[in-house]
């Protein structure tokens, strides 16, 4: 069997179907519930064949903080990956049951942990099902029979904290893009997490994550370029933020797809900034 290579951050359902049973491939279901209260989408109770569940909210997040979805330590991440049977030689494809929502977060997590052989399934489970490709009931999910040997190596330049944001927000060489809705960005729409203030990081720019998607799939690169072009990003470093580090990764994926790689994620995002004392907020 030929070696499996992942050369793009986004793969199609036809690509995954072709390589579905390759021994070097790991398929991860990264589904989470949307934080916004108007999420009424019924999620299918089936998985793509051979998929393993990647628990963003618990197993793979730092549980020692009140900020949701924070990246865990490399040691914790490695241990959890090994328990899923993931080894460092594996090629990883991630999907979710909403199309593209939480899967880019896991794509970024692996990249931040030094593993670049990783991609998001364009359109997720809905596109897979629409193509009539093999699924299995959730209760029949793959049984992990052996631990992996995954070893994480943190890539610090892909991750930003609040101190970095303080330094970045008045730096003309850095652009902060906020993936939340316009209402949340301007503070006229309440935050779904009730304890948080409204508004946005000073000098940040709003680009709602839905702008780069169409029916749960990424827009073509030509359209992504048109969306990003007004922000004059060519000579800037980009930091993406959102509510809790999930949808920021959708914007980062879009940027990578058009060949822009000077990118990072503010891991704490508004869940951190919106509760900090002494940091500036604009509305």
Short mmCIF file of N, CA and C in Angstrom, two decimals, residues 41-104:
data_model
loop_
_atom_site.label_atom_id
_atom_site.label_comp_id
_atom_site.label_asym_id
_atom_site.label_seq_id
_atom_site.Cartn_x
_atom_site.Cartn_y
_atom_site.Cartn_z
N UNK A 41 -29.93 22.62 15.47
CA UNK A 41 -29.60 21.58 14.50
C UNK A 41 -29.57 20.22 15.20
N UNK A 42 -30.30 19.27 14.64
CA UNK A 42 -30.29 17.91 15.17
C UNK A 42 -29.08 17.19 14.61
N UNK A 43 -28.23 16.70 15.49
CA UNK A 43 -27.01 16.06 15.06
C UNK A 43 -27.25 14.56 14.83
N UNK A 44 -26.78 14.01 13.73
CA UNK A 44 -26.99 12.58 13.46
C UNK A 44 -26.33 11.71 14.52
N UNK A 45 -26.94 10.56 14.82
CA UNK A 45 -26.35 9.65 15.81
C UNK A 45 -25.55 8.56 15.12
N UNK A 46 -24.86 8.96 14.05
CA UNK A 46 -23.97 8.04 13.34
C UNK A 46 -22.61 8.70 13.20
N UNK A 47 -21.61 7.88 12.92
CA UNK A 47 -20.25 8.36 12.69
C UNK A 47 -19.77 7.90 11.33
N UNK A 48 -18.77 8.58 10.81
CA UNK A 48 -18.05 8.06 9.66
C UNK A 48 -17.35 6.77 10.08
N UNK A 49 -17.34 5.80 9.21
CA UNK A 49 -16.69 4.53 9.50
C UNK A 49 -15.26 4.76 9.99
N UNK A 50 -14.87 4.04 11.02
CA UNK A 50 -13.52 4.05 11.62
C UNK A 50 -13.23 5.28 12.48
N UNK A 51 -14.22 6.15 12.69
CA UNK A 51 -13.96 7.39 13.45
C UNK A 51 -13.83 7.13 14.94
N UNK A 52 -13.03 7.97 15.59
CA UNK A 52 -12.85 7.97 17.04
C UNK A 52 -13.28 9.34 17.56
N UNK A 53 -13.87 9.38 18.74
CA UNK A 53 -14.37 10.66 19.27
C UNK A 53 -13.26 11.41 19.97
N UNK A 54 -13.05 12.65 19.55
CA UNK A 54 -12.05 13.55 20.13
C UNK A 54 -12.80 14.53 21.02
N UNK A 55 -12.67 14.38 22.33
CA UNK A 55 -13.46 15.14 23.30
C UNK A 55 -12.78 16.48 23.60
N UNK A 56 -13.15 17.50 22.81
CA UNK A 56 -12.55 18.82 22.99
C UNK A 56 -12.81 19.37 24.38
N UNK A 57 -14.04 19.26 24.84
CA UNK A 57 -14.49 19.95 26.03
C UNK A 57 -13.88 19.43 27.32
N UNK A 58 -13.53 18.18 27.36
CA UNK A 58 -13.08 17.58 28.61
C UNK A 58 -11.66 17.01 28.50
N UNK A 59 -11.52 15.92 27.77
CA UNK A 59 -10.24 15.22 27.71
C UNK A 59 -9.12 16.09 27.17
N UNK A 60 -9.43 16.93 26.17
CA UNK A 60 -8.38 17.67 25.49
C UNK A 60 -8.36 19.17 25.83
N UNK A 61 -9.00 19.56 26.91
CA UNK A 61 -8.93 20.95 27.36
C UNK A 61 -8.35 21.02 28.77
N UNK A 62 -7.77 22.16 29.09
CA UNK A 62 -7.21 22.37 30.42
C UNK A 62 -8.34 22.51 31.43
N UNK A 63 -8.44 21.55 32.33
CA UNK A 63 -9.52 21.56 33.33
C UNK A 63 -9.15 22.33 34.59
N UNK A 64 -7.97 22.94 34.61
CA UNK A 64 -7.53 23.69 35.79
C UNK A 64 -7.81 25.19 35.66
N UNK A 65 -8.67 25.56 34.73
CA UNK A 65 -9.03 26.96 34.54
C UNK A 65 -10.54 27.07 34.32
N UNK A 66 -11.09 28.25 34.62
CA UNK A 66 -12.52 28.46 34.36
C UNK A 66 -12.78 28.96 32.95
N UNK A 67 -11.73 29.11 32.16
CA UNK A 67 -11.87 29.54 30.77
C UNK A 67 -12.08 28.30 29.90
N UNK A 68 -13.17 28.23 29.14
CA UNK A 68 -13.47 27.01 28.39
C UNK A 68 -12.52 26.76 27.22
N UNK A 69 -12.29 25.50 26.95
CA UNK A 69 -11.59 25.02 25.74
C UNK A 69 -10.11 25.39 25.68
N UNK A 70 -9.52 25.79 26.78
CA UNK A 70 -8.10 26.16 26.75
C UNK A 70 -7.24 24.94 26.42
N UNK A 71 -6.22 25.17 25.63
CA UNK A 71 -5.31 24.10 25.22
C UNK A 71 -4.65 23.46 26.44
N UNK A 72 -4.64 22.15 26.46
CA UNK A 72 -3.99 21.43 27.57
C UNK A 72 -2.48 21.44 27.38
N UNK A 73 -1.76 20.93 28.36
CA UNK A 73 -0.31 20.85 28.26
C UNK A 73 0.08 19.80 27.22
N UNK A 74 1.29 19.90 26.65
CA UNK A 74 1.74 18.87 25.71
C UNK A 74 1.72 17.47 26.31
N UNK A 75 2.02 17.37 27.60
CA UNK A 75 2.03 16.06 28.24
C UNK A 75 0.63 15.47 28.31
N UNK A 76 -0.35 16.29 28.71
CA UNK A 76 -1.74 15.83 28.79
C UNK A 76 -2.27 15.51 27.40
N UNK A 77 -1.96 16.36 26.43
CA UNK A 77 -2.41 16.14 25.06
C UNK A 77 -1.84 14.83 24.51
N UNK A 78 -0.56 14.61 24.74
CA UNK A 78 0.09 13.38 24.26
C UNK A 78 -0.56 12.15 24.87
N UNK A 79 -0.77 12.18 26.17
CA UNK A 79 -1.36 11.03 26.87
C UNK A 79 -2.76 10.72 26.33
N UNK A 80 -3.56 11.77 26.11
CA UNK A 80 -4.92 11.57 25.61
C UNK A 80 -4.91 11.04 24.18
N UNK A 81 -3.98 11.52 23.36
CA UNK A 81 -3.85 11.00 21.99
C UNK A 81 -3.45 9.53 22.00
N UNK A 82 -2.53 9.18 22.85
CA UNK A 82 -2.11 7.77 22.92
C UNK A 82 -3.27 6.88 23.30
N UNK A 83 -4.11 7.35 24.22
CA UNK A 83 -5.27 6.57 24.64
C UNK A 83 -6.25 6.34 23.48
N UNK A 84 -6.24 7.25 22.49
CA UNK A 84 -7.07 7.08 21.30
C UNK A 84 -6.39 6.24 20.23
N UNK A 85 -5.19 5.75 20.54
CA UNK A 85 -4.47 4.94 19.58
C UNK A 85 -3.73 5.74 18.53
N UNK A 86 -3.49 7.03 18.82
CA UNK A 86 -2.83 7.90 17.85
C UNK A 86 -1.32 7.87 18.07
N UNK A 87 -0.58 7.68 16.99
CA UNK A 87 0.88 7.69 17.02
C UNK A 87 1.40 8.84 16.16
N UNK A 88 2.67 9.15 16.33
CA UNK A 88 3.24 10.31 15.66
C UNK A 88 3.30 10.15 14.14
N UNK A 89 3.26 8.90 13.64
CA UNK A 89 3.32 8.69 12.19
C UNK A 89 1.96 8.80 11.53
N UNK A 90 0.90 8.87 12.31
CA UNK A 90 -0.44 8.86 11.74
C UNK A 90 -0.78 10.16 11.00
N UNK A 91 -1.57 10.01 9.95
CA UNK A 91 -2.18 11.14 9.25
C UNK A 91 -3.60 11.26 9.80
N UNK A 92 -4.02 12.48 10.09
CA UNK A 92 -5.27 12.68 10.82
C UNK A 92 -6.24 13.54 10.01
N UNK A 93 -7.48 13.06 9.90
CA UNK A 93 -8.56 13.83 9.29
C UNK A 93 -9.64 14.04 10.34
N UNK A 94 -10.08 15.28 10.47
CA UNK A 94 -11.04 15.66 11.51
C UNK A 94 -12.33 16.14 10.87
N UNK A 95 -13.45 15.72 11.44
CA UNK A 95 -14.74 16.21 10.96
C UNK A 95 -15.62 16.54 12.14
N UNK A 96 -16.72 17.23 11.86
CA UNK A 96 -17.76 17.36 12.88
C UNK A 96 -19.13 17.23 12.23
N UNK A 97 -20.14 17.13 13.04
CA UNK A 97 -21.48 16.80 12.54
C UNK A 97 -22.29 18.02 12.13
N UNK A 98 -21.68 19.20 12.21
CA UNK A 98 -22.33 20.44 11.80
C UNK A 98 -21.80 20.94 10.46
N UNK A 99 -20.96 20.17 9.82
CA UNK A 99 -20.32 20.61 8.58
C UNK A 99 -18.90 21.01 8.89
N UNK A 100 -18.68 22.32 9.04
CA UNK A 100 -17.42 22.83 9.58
C UNK A 100 -17.78 23.77 10.72
N UNK A 101 -17.44 23.36 11.92
CA UNK A 101 -17.64 24.20 13.11
C UNK A 101 -16.48 24.00 14.08
N UNK A 102 -16.44 22.87 14.75
CA UNK A 102 -15.39 22.63 15.75
C UNK A 102 -14.18 21.89 15.19
N UNK A 103 -14.31 21.29 14.02
CA UNK A 103 -13.18 20.52 13.47
C UNK A 103 -11.92 21.37 13.24
N UNK A 104 -12.02 22.62 12.77
CA UNK A 104 -10.79 23.41 12.63
C UNK A 104 -10.07 23.66 13.95
#
